[in-house]
Amino acid sequence: PQEFAVHDVFALDVFVSSGEGKPKESDLRCTVYKRALDRSYNLKIKQSRQFFNDVLDRYPSFCFSLNSFEDPIAARIGIKECLEHELLVPFPVLVEKPGTLVAQFKFTVMITKGKTTALTGIPLDESQFK
């Protein structure tokens, strides 16, 4: 059994589906990533180094989309080597059966005295879910 204490902080990753609730990664190309803060590596390719330095400058700890980069070809070259060395974490597209909807919510919570407090994330209308 897991014990929780006051001031413990957790990252929650919630998947909601209109189907069976068993999402899987699709074959669609992933375009959203975040930096793996615990990893480092000296990249060999010049475009990869430029791309990763741009990521460090613009998105030091936040998610980003490849669409936010001016040169998509250089970004695709850079992303390849960064993924090979696990410098970035992909957010893959999740699907179920055709016609079902899948949504993912991420937020950070902290256990405080008497309640659990959401530190990040968007407010959810729980009445919309079964």
Tab-separated table of N, CA and C in Angstrom:
chain	number	residue	atom	x	y	z
A	1	PRO	N	0.827	-1.199	0.000
A	1	PRO	CA	0.000	0.000	0.000
A	1	PRO	C	0.866	1.255	0.000
A	2	GLN	N	0.429	2.230	-0.772
A	2	GLN	CA	1.138	3.513	-0.878
A	2	GLN	C	0.683	4.433	0.238
A	3	GLU	N	1.632	5.026	0.946
A	3	GLU	CA	1.295	5.989	1.984
A	3	GLU	C	1.524	7.394	1.442
A	4	PHE	N	0.593	8.291	1.742
A	4	PHE	CA	0.683	9.672	1.308
A	4	PHE	C	0.892	10.560	2.519
A	5	ALA	N	1.679	11.616	2.333
A	5	ALA	CA	1.952	12.551	3.416
A	5	ALA	C	1.667	13.967	2.948
A	6	VAL	N	1.453	14.853	3.914
A	6	VAL	CA	1.246	16.263	3.602
A	6	VAL	C	2.478	16.784	2.868
A	7	HIS	N	2.261	17.570	1.824
A	7	HIS	CA	3.272	18.183	0.967
A	7	HIS	C	3.871	17.226	-0.056
A	8	ASP	N	3.324	16.012	-0.215
A	8	ASP	CA	3.713	15.146	-1.324
A	8	ASP	C	3.148	15.750	-2.606
A	9	VAL	N	3.894	15.668	-3.694
A	9	VAL	CA	3.462	16.217	-4.982
A	9	VAL	C	3.477	15.085	-6.012
A	10	PHE	N	2.410	15.031	-6.833
A	10	PHE	CA	2.283	13.990	-7.837
A	10	PHE	C	1.882	14.583	-9.173
A	11	ALA	N	2.384	13.994	-10.251
A	11	ALA	CA	1.940	14.343	-11.601
A	11	ALA	C	0.935	13.281	-12.018
A	12	LEU	N	-0.265	13.708	-12.387
A	12	LEU	CA	-1.312	12.782	-12.808
A	12	LEU	C	-1.510	12.899	-14.310
A	13	ASP	N	-1.600	11.762	-14.947
A	13	ASP	CA	-1.799	11.673	-16.387
A	13	ASP	C	-3.089	10.882	-16.582
A	14	VAL	N	-4.163	11.554	-17.016
A	14	VAL	CA	-5.482	10.946	-17.099
A	14	VAL	C	-5.908	10.837	-18.555
A	15	PHE	N	-6.351	9.652	-18.950
A	15	PHE	CA	-6.888	9.422	-20.282
A	15	PHE	C	-8.381	9.174	-20.158
A	16	VAL	N	-9.165	9.837	-21.005
A	16	VAL	CA	-10.613	9.679	-21.018
A	16	VAL	C	-10.999	9.251	-22.426
A	17	SER	N	-11.904	8.285	-22.516
A	17	SER	CA	-12.303	7.773	-23.817
A	17	SER	C	-13.801	7.554	-23.869
A	18	SER	N	-14.377	7.747	-25.058
A	18	SER	CA	-15.798	7.429	-25.251
A	18	SER	C	-15.968	5.965	-25.625
A	19	GLY	N	-14.860	5.223	-25.725
A	19	GLY	CA	-14.897	3.807	-26.077
A	19	GLY	C	-14.679	2.926	-24.867
A	20	GLU	N	-13.881	1.890	-25.051
A	20	GLU	CA	-13.631	0.907	-23.999
A	20	GLU	C	-12.641	1.389	-22.946
A	21	GLY	N	-11.942	2.467	-23.204
A	21	GLY	CA	-10.971	2.973	-22.237
A	21	GLY	C	-9.616	2.319	-22.353
A	22	LYS	N	-9.297	1.808	-23.543
A	22	LYS	CA	-8.002	1.175	-23.770
A	22	LYS	C	-7.304	1.841	-24.950
A	23	PRO	N	-6.842	3.078	-24.753
A	23	PRO	CA	-6.205	3.780	-25.878
A	23	PRO	C	-4.863	3.154	-26.225
A	24	LYS	N	-4.493	3.261	-27.488
A	24	LYS	CA	-3.187	2.780	-27.951
A	24	LYS	C	-2.596	3.835	-28.872
A	25	GLU	N	-1.291	3.773	-29.054
A	25	GLU	CA	-0.607	4.731	-29.913
A	25	GLU	C	-1.011	4.501	-31.365
A	26	SER	N	-1.245	5.595	-32.077
A	26	SER	CA	-1.608	5.478	-33.484
A	26	SER	C	-0.358	5.557	-34.347
A	27	ASP	N	-0.544	5.362	-35.651
A	27	ASP	CA	0.561	5.471	-36.596
A	27	ASP	C	0.782	6.919	-37.036
A	28	LEU	N	-0.056	7.839	-36.543
A	28	LEU	CA	0.085	9.247	-36.899
A	28	LEU	C	1.387	9.802	-36.320
A	29	ARG	N	2.009	10.695	-37.047
A	29	ARG	CA	3.284	11.274	-36.619
A	29	ARG	C	3.074	12.167	-35.402
A	30	CYS	N	3.890	11.960	-34.402
A	30	CYS	CA	3.849	12.773	-33.184
A	30	CYS	C	4.466	14.138	-33.482
A	31	THR	N	3.828	15.208	-33.001
A	31	THR	CA	4.371	16.554	-33.213
A	31	THR	C	4.521	17.336	-31.913
A	32	VAL	N	4.151	16.740	-30.777
A	32	VAL	CA	4.251	17.435	-29.488
A	32	VAL	C	5.263	16.695	-28.615
A	33	TYR	N	6.187	17.463	-28.041
A	33	TYR	CA	7.281	16.901	-27.239
A	33	TYR	C	7.530	17.778	-26.027
A	34	LYS	N	8.267	17.221	-25.074
A	34	LYS	CA	8.807	18.033	-23.990
A	34	LYS	C	10.215	17.537	-23.709
A	35	ARG	N	10.983	18.378	-23.089
A	35	ARG	CA	12.371	18.053	-22.788
A	35	ARG	C	12.457	17.068	-21.636
A	36	ALA	N	13.328	16.090	-21.741
A	36	ALA	CA	13.615	15.176	-20.637
A	36	ALA	C	14.643	15.868	-19.752
A	37	LEU	N	14.192	16.380	-18.629
A	37	LEU	CA	15.045	17.221	-17.788
A	37	LEU	C	16.212	16.460	-17.159
A	38	ASP	N	16.096	15.145	-17.043
A	38	ASP	CA	17.119	14.354	-16.369
A	38	ASP	C	18.158	13.765	-17.330
A	39	ARG	N	18.096	14.118	-18.613
A	39	ARG	CA	19.000	13.540	-19.609
A	39	ARG	C	19.890	14.622	-20.237
A	40	SER	N	21.105	14.220	-20.582
A	40	SER	CA	21.993	15.117	-21.324
A	40	SER	C	22.827	14.273	-22.280
A	41	TYR	N	23.208	14.894	-23.383
A	41	TYR	CA	24.019	14.213	-24.395
A	41	TYR	C	24.575	15.278	-25.320
A	42	ASN	N	25.813	15.111	-25.777
A	42	ASN	CA	26.420	16.030	-26.739
A	42	ASN	C	26.048	15.571	-28.143
A	43	LEU	N	25.130	16.287	-28.769
A	43	LEU	CA	24.642	15.924	-30.093
A	43	LEU	C	25.735	16.087	-31.139
A	44	LYS	N	25.749	15.200	-32.134
A	44	LYS	CA	26.804	15.196	-33.150
A	44	LYS	C	26.468	16.065	-34.364
A	45	ILE	N	25.199	16.092	-34.763
A	45	ILE	CA	24.805	16.806	-35.978
A	45	ILE	C	24.547	18.279	-35.660
A	46	LYS	N	25.068	19.152	-36.524
A	46	LYS	CA	24.960	20.595	-36.301
A	46	LYS	C	23.500	21.047	-36.202
A	47	GLN	N	22.627	20.570	-37.114
A	47	GLN	CA	21.216	20.951	-37.085
A	47	GLN	C	20.542	20.489	-35.798
A	48	SER	N	20.949	19.329	-35.303
A	48	SER	CA	20.395	18.813	-34.048
A	48	SER	C	20.780	19.700	-32.878
A	49	ARG	N	22.038	20.134	-32.846
A	49	ARG	CA	22.484	21.027	-31.772
A	49	ARG	C	21.741	22.356	-31.822
A	50	GLN	N	21.579	22.927	-33.035
A	50	GLN	CA	20.844	24.181	-33.176
A	50	GLN	C	19.392	24.019	-32.732
A	51	PHE	N	18.771	22.929	-33.160
A	51	PHE	CA	17.379	22.669	-32.789
A	51	PHE	C	17.250	22.538	-31.274
A	52	PHE	N	18.130	21.738	-30.652
A	52	PHE	CA	18.028	21.510	-29.210
A	52	PHE	C	18.320	22.789	-28.425
A	53	ASN	N	19.259	23.595	-28.885
A	53	ASN	CA	19.513	24.883	-28.224
A	53	ASN	C	18.299	25.792	-28.325
A	54	ASP	N	17.610	25.756	-29.458
A	54	ASP	CA	16.377	26.526	-29.626
A	54	ASP	C	15.309	26.037	-28.642
A	55	VAL	N	15.216	24.715	-28.476
A	55	VAL	CA	14.276	24.145	-27.503
A	55	VAL	C	14.632	24.622	-26.098
A	56	LEU	N	15.897	24.581	-25.743
A	56	LEU	CA	16.334	25.009	-24.408
A	56	LEU	C	16.011	26.482	-24.166
A	57	ASP	N	16.165	27.313	-25.195
A	57	ASP	CA	15.895	28.748	-25.051
A	57	ASP	C	14.403	29.045	-24.946
A	58	ARG	N	13.624	28.406	-25.818
A	58	ARG	CA	12.200	28.747	-25.919
A	58	ARG	C	11.291	27.918	-25.012
A	59	TYR	N	11.656	26.656	-24.764
A	59	TYR	CA	10.794	25.746	-23.991
A	59	TYR	C	11.627	24.956	-22.979
A	60	PRO	N	12.228	25.611	-22.001
A	60	PRO	CA	13.140	24.906	-21.086
A	60	PRO	C	12.492	23.746	-20.333
A	61	SER	N	11.214	23.869	-19.974
A	61	SER	CA	10.566	22.765	-19.245
A	61	SER	C	9.118	22.567	-19.663
A	62	PHE	N	8.708	23.210	-20.755
A	62	PHE	CA	7.328	23.106	-21.199
A	62	PHE	C	7.215	22.288	-22.476
A	63	CYS	N	6.017	21.827	-22.767
A	63	CYS	CA	5.744	21.106	-23.999
A	63	CYS	C	5.815	22.076	-25.177
A	64	PHE	N	6.110	21.523	-26.332
A	64	PHE	CA	6.147	22.343	-27.542
A	64	PHE	C	5.723	21.492	-28.737
A	65	SER	N	5.323	22.184	-29.784
A	65	SER	CA	4.931	21.526	-31.024
A	65	SER	C	5.978	21.815	-32.087
A	66	LEU	N	6.202	20.854	-32.959
A	66	LEU	CA	7.136	21.080	-34.064
A	66	LEU	C	6.653	22.207	-34.968
A	67	ASN	N	5.358	22.459	-34.972
A	67	ASN	CA	4.805	23.538	-35.794
A	67	ASN	C	5.272	24.918	-35.338
A	68	SER	N	5.806	25.025	-34.132
A	68	SER	CA	6.232	26.328	-33.613
A	68	SER	C	7.627	26.734	-34.094
A	69	PHE	N	8.286	25.864	-34.866
A	69	PHE	CA	9.629	26.172	-35.370
A	69	PHE	C	9.545	26.688	-36.801
A	70	GLU	N	10.364	27.696	-37.108
A	70	GLU	CA	10.314	28.352	-38.415
A	70	GLU	C	10.738	27.435	-39.556
A	71	ASP	N	11.731	26.585	-39.316
A	71	ASP	CA	12.236	25.688	-40.359
A	71	ASP	C	11.840	24.246	-40.025
A	72	PRO	N	10.745	23.737	-40.614
A	72	PRO	CA	10.268	22.395	-40.254
A	72	PRO	C	11.247	21.281	-40.645
A	73	ILE	N	12.020	21.480	-41.706
A	73	ILE	CA	12.972	20.440	-42.132
A	73	ILE	C	14.100	20.317	-41.109
A	74	ALA	N	14.644	21.441	-40.672
A	74	ALA	CA	15.697	21.418	-39.653
A	74	ALA	C	15.164	20.839	-38.341
A	75	ALA	N	13.907	21.149	-38.008
A	75	ALA	CA	13.315	20.616	-36.778
A	75	ALA	C	13.185	19.095	-36.865
A	76	ARG	N	12.789	18.572	-38.022
A	76	ARG	CA	12.659	17.111	-38.167
A	76	ARG	C	14.011	16.422	-38.085
A	77	ILE	N	15.043	17.056	-38.651
A	77	ILE	CA	16.402	16.495	-38.544
A	77	ILE	C	16.844	16.500	-37.082
A	78	GLY	N	16.623	17.627	-36.405
A	78	GLY	CA	17.038	17.753	-35.011
A	78	GLY	C	16.282	16.827	-34.090
A	79	ILE	N	14.990	16.667	-34.320
A	79	ILE	CA	14.171	15.840	-33.429
A	79	ILE	C	14.615	14.382	-33.477
A	80	LYS	N	15.065	13.933	-34.658
A	80	LYS	CA	15.459	12.529	-34.823
A	80	LYS	C	16.606	12.164	-33.878
A	81	GLU	N	17.678	12.956	-33.895
A	81	GLU	CA	18.819	12.647	-33.027
A	81	GLU	C	18.473	12.857	-31.557
A	82	CYS	N	17.663	13.863	-31.257
A	82	CYS	CA	17.257	14.098	-29.863
A	82	CYS	C	16.455	12.915	-29.320
A	83	LEU	N	15.587	12.343	-30.145
A	83	LEU	CA	14.806	11.176	-29.713
A	83	LEU	C	15.677	9.936	-29.575
A	84	GLU	N	16.646	9.772	-30.476
A	84	GLU	CA	17.555	8.624	-30.386
A	84	GLU	C	18.302	8.602	-29.059
A	85	HIS	N	18.598	9.778	-28.524
A	85	HIS	CA	19.365	9.868	-27.277
A	85	HIS	C	18.487	10.261	-26.091
A	86	GLU	N	17.178	10.146	-26.276
A	86	GLU	CA	16.175	10.347	-25.215
A	86	GLU	C	16.268	11.718	-24.540
A	87	LEU	N	16.609	12.749	-25.331
A	87	LEU	CA	16.651	14.107	-24.802
A	87	LEU	C	15.260	14.734	-24.766
A	88	LEU	N	14.328	14.165	-25.534
A	88	LEU	CA	12.957	14.654	-25.590
A	88	LEU	C	11.992	13.508	-25.325
A	89	VAL	N	10.835	13.853	-24.764
A	89	VAL	CA	9.781	12.877	-24.490
A	89	VAL	C	8.629	13.177	-25.443
A	90	PRO	N	8.241	12.200	-26.283
A	90	PRO	CA	7.134	12.443	-27.206
A	90	PRO	C	5.783	12.286	-26.518
A	91	PHE	N	4.789	13.014	-27.016
A	91	PHE	CA	3.402	12.850	-26.602
A	91	PHE	C	2.668	12.242	-27.793
A	92	PRO	N	2.612	10.923	-27.880
A	92	PRO	CA	2.042	10.282	-29.067
A	92	PRO	C	0.531	10.509	-29.176
A	93	VAL	N	0.032	10.384	-30.397
A	93	VAL	CA	-1.396	10.480	-30.640
A	93	VAL	C	-2.027	9.148	-30.234
A	94	LEU	N	-3.044	9.194	-29.367
A	94	LEU	CA	-3.705	7.986	-28.890
A	94	LEU	C	-5.051	7.827	-29.572
A	95	VAL	N	-5.385	6.586	-29.904
A	95	VAL	CA	-6.653	6.294	-30.571
A	95	VAL	C	-7.267	5.037	-29.970
A	96	GLU	N	-8.550	4.849	-30.286
A	96	GLU	CA	-9.250	3.596	-30.011
A	96	GLU	C	-9.900	3.181	-31.313
A	97	LYS	N	-11.061	2.576	-31.236
A	97	LYS	CA	-11.769	2.181	-32.448
A	97	LYS	C	-12.251	3.427	-33.192
A	98	PRO	N	-12.432	3.328	-34.508
A	98	PRO	CA	-12.947	4.482	-35.268
A	98	PRO	C	-14.285	4.971	-34.691
A	99	GLY	N	-14.413	6.288	-34.613
A	99	GLY	CA	-15.643	6.882	-34.092
A	99	GLY	C	-15.612	7.174	-32.611
A	100	THR	N	-14.563	6.766	-31.909
A	100	THR	CA	-14.461	7.071	-30.478
A	100	THR	C	-13.531	8.258	-30.283
A	101	LEU	N	-13.730	8.953	-29.189
A	101	LEU	CA	-12.912	10.105	-28.853
A	101	LEU	C	-11.983	9.753	-27.699
A	102	VAL	N	-10.755	10.235	-27.760
A	102	VAL	CA	-9.779	10.019	-26.691
A	102	VAL	C	-9.206	11.381	-26.312
A	103	ALA	N	-9.183	11.679	-25.019
A	103	ALA	CA	-8.601	12.927	-24.532
A	103	ALA	C	-7.615	12.610	-23.412
A	104	GLN	N	-6.589	13.430	-23.311
A	104	GLN	CA	-5.576	13.252	-22.278
A	104	GLN	C	-5.460	14.535	-21.484
A	105	PHE	N	-5.448	14.402	-20.159
A	105	PHE	CA	-5.295	15.544	-19.269
A	105	PHE	C	-4.109	15.279	-18.357
A	106	LYS	N	-3.272	16.269	-18.202
A	106	LYS	CA	-2.119	16.169	-17.293
A	106	LYS	C	-2.219	17.307	-16.294
A	107	PHE	N	-1.972	16.980	-15.038
A	107	PHE	CA	-1.921	18.032	-14.037
A	107	PHE	C	-1.096	17.584	-12.849
A	108	THR	N	-0.674	18.549	-12.047
A	108	THR	CA	0.142	18.301	-10.868
A	108	THR	C	-0.685	18.618	-9.633
A	109	VAL	N	-0.657	17.724	-8.657
A	109	VAL	CA	-1.407	17.931	-7.418
A	109	VAL	C	-0.470	17.832	-6.229
A	110	MET	N	-0.843	18.518	-5.152
A	110	MET	CA	-0.084	18.462	-3.912
A	110	MET	C	-1.051	18.152	-2.779
A	111	ILE	N	-0.626	17.259	-1.925
A	111	ILE	CA	-1.436	16.931	-0.757
A	111	ILE	C	-1.159	17.986	0.308
A	112	THR	N	-2.215	18.703	0.695
A	112	THR	CA	-2.099	19.715	1.737
A	112	THR	C	-2.938	19.260	2.924
A	113	LYS	N	-2.860	19.982	3.987
A	113	LYS	CA	-3.580	19.593	5.191
A	113	LYS	C	-5.089	19.643	4.930
A	114	GLY	N	-5.712	18.482	4.956
A	114	GLY	CA	-7.162	18.401	4.819
A	114	GLY	C	-7.695	18.261	3.411
A	115	LYS	N	-6.844	18.456	2.370
A	115	LYS	CA	-7.352	18.321	1.001
A	115	LYS	C	-6.193	18.127	0.021
A	116	THR	N	-6.555	17.861	-1.225
A	116	THR	CA	-5.591	17.758	-2.304
A	116	THR	C	-5.773	18.973	-3.199
A	117	THR	N	-4.695	19.672	-3.510
A	117	THR	CA	-4.757	20.909	-4.275
A	117	THR	C	-4.133	20.713	-5.648
A	118	ALA	N	-4.853	21.096	-6.702
A	118	ALA	CA	-4.312	21.046	-8.056
A	118	ALA	C	-3.409	22.257	-8.261
A	119	LEU	N	-2.159	22.020	-8.630
A	119	LEU	CA	-1.198	23.101	-8.838
A	119	LEU	C	-1.165	23.560	-10.290
A	120	THR	N	-1.342	22.628	-11.212
A	120	THR	CA	-1.352	22.957	-12.634
A	120	THR	C	-2.493	22.214	-13.308
A	121	GLY	N	-2.762	22.571	-14.548
A	121	GLY	CA	-3.794	21.902	-15.329
A	121	GLY	C	-4.994	22.811	-15.518
A	122	ILE	N	-5.891	22.370	-16.388
A	122	ILE	CA	-7.102	23.145	-16.656
A	122	ILE	C	-8.241	22.599	-15.810
A	123	PRO	N	-9.199	23.444	-15.417
A	123	PRO	CA	-10.340	22.936	-14.657
A	123	PRO	C	-11.203	22.032	-15.538
A	124	LEU	N	-11.624	20.905	-14.972
A	124	LEU	CA	-12.446	19.951	-15.713
A	124	LEU	C	-13.858	19.939	-15.165
A	125	ASP	N	-14.828	19.878	-16.058
A	125	ASP	CA	-16.229	19.733	-15.676
A	125	ASP	C	-16.520	18.239	-15.594
A	126	GLU	N	-16.435	17.687	-14.395
A	126	GLU	CA	-16.593	16.244	-14.201
A	126	GLU	C	-17.978	15.746	-14.577
A	127	SER	N	-18.962	16.630	-14.675
A	127	SER	CA	-20.313	16.204	-15.057
A	127	SER	C	-20.347	15.749	-16.523
A	128	GLN	N	-19.295	16.051	-17.292
A	128	GLN	CA	-19.235	15.663	-18.692
A	128	GLN	C	-18.745	14.228	-18.878
A	129	PHE	N	-18.324	13.567	-17.796
A	129	PHE	CA	-17.745	12.227	-17.880
A	129	PHE	C	-18.538	11.240	-17.034
A	130	LYS	N	-18.572	9.993	-17.491
A	130	LYS	CA	-19.217	8.911	-16.719
A	130	LYS	C	-18.130	8.121	-15.994
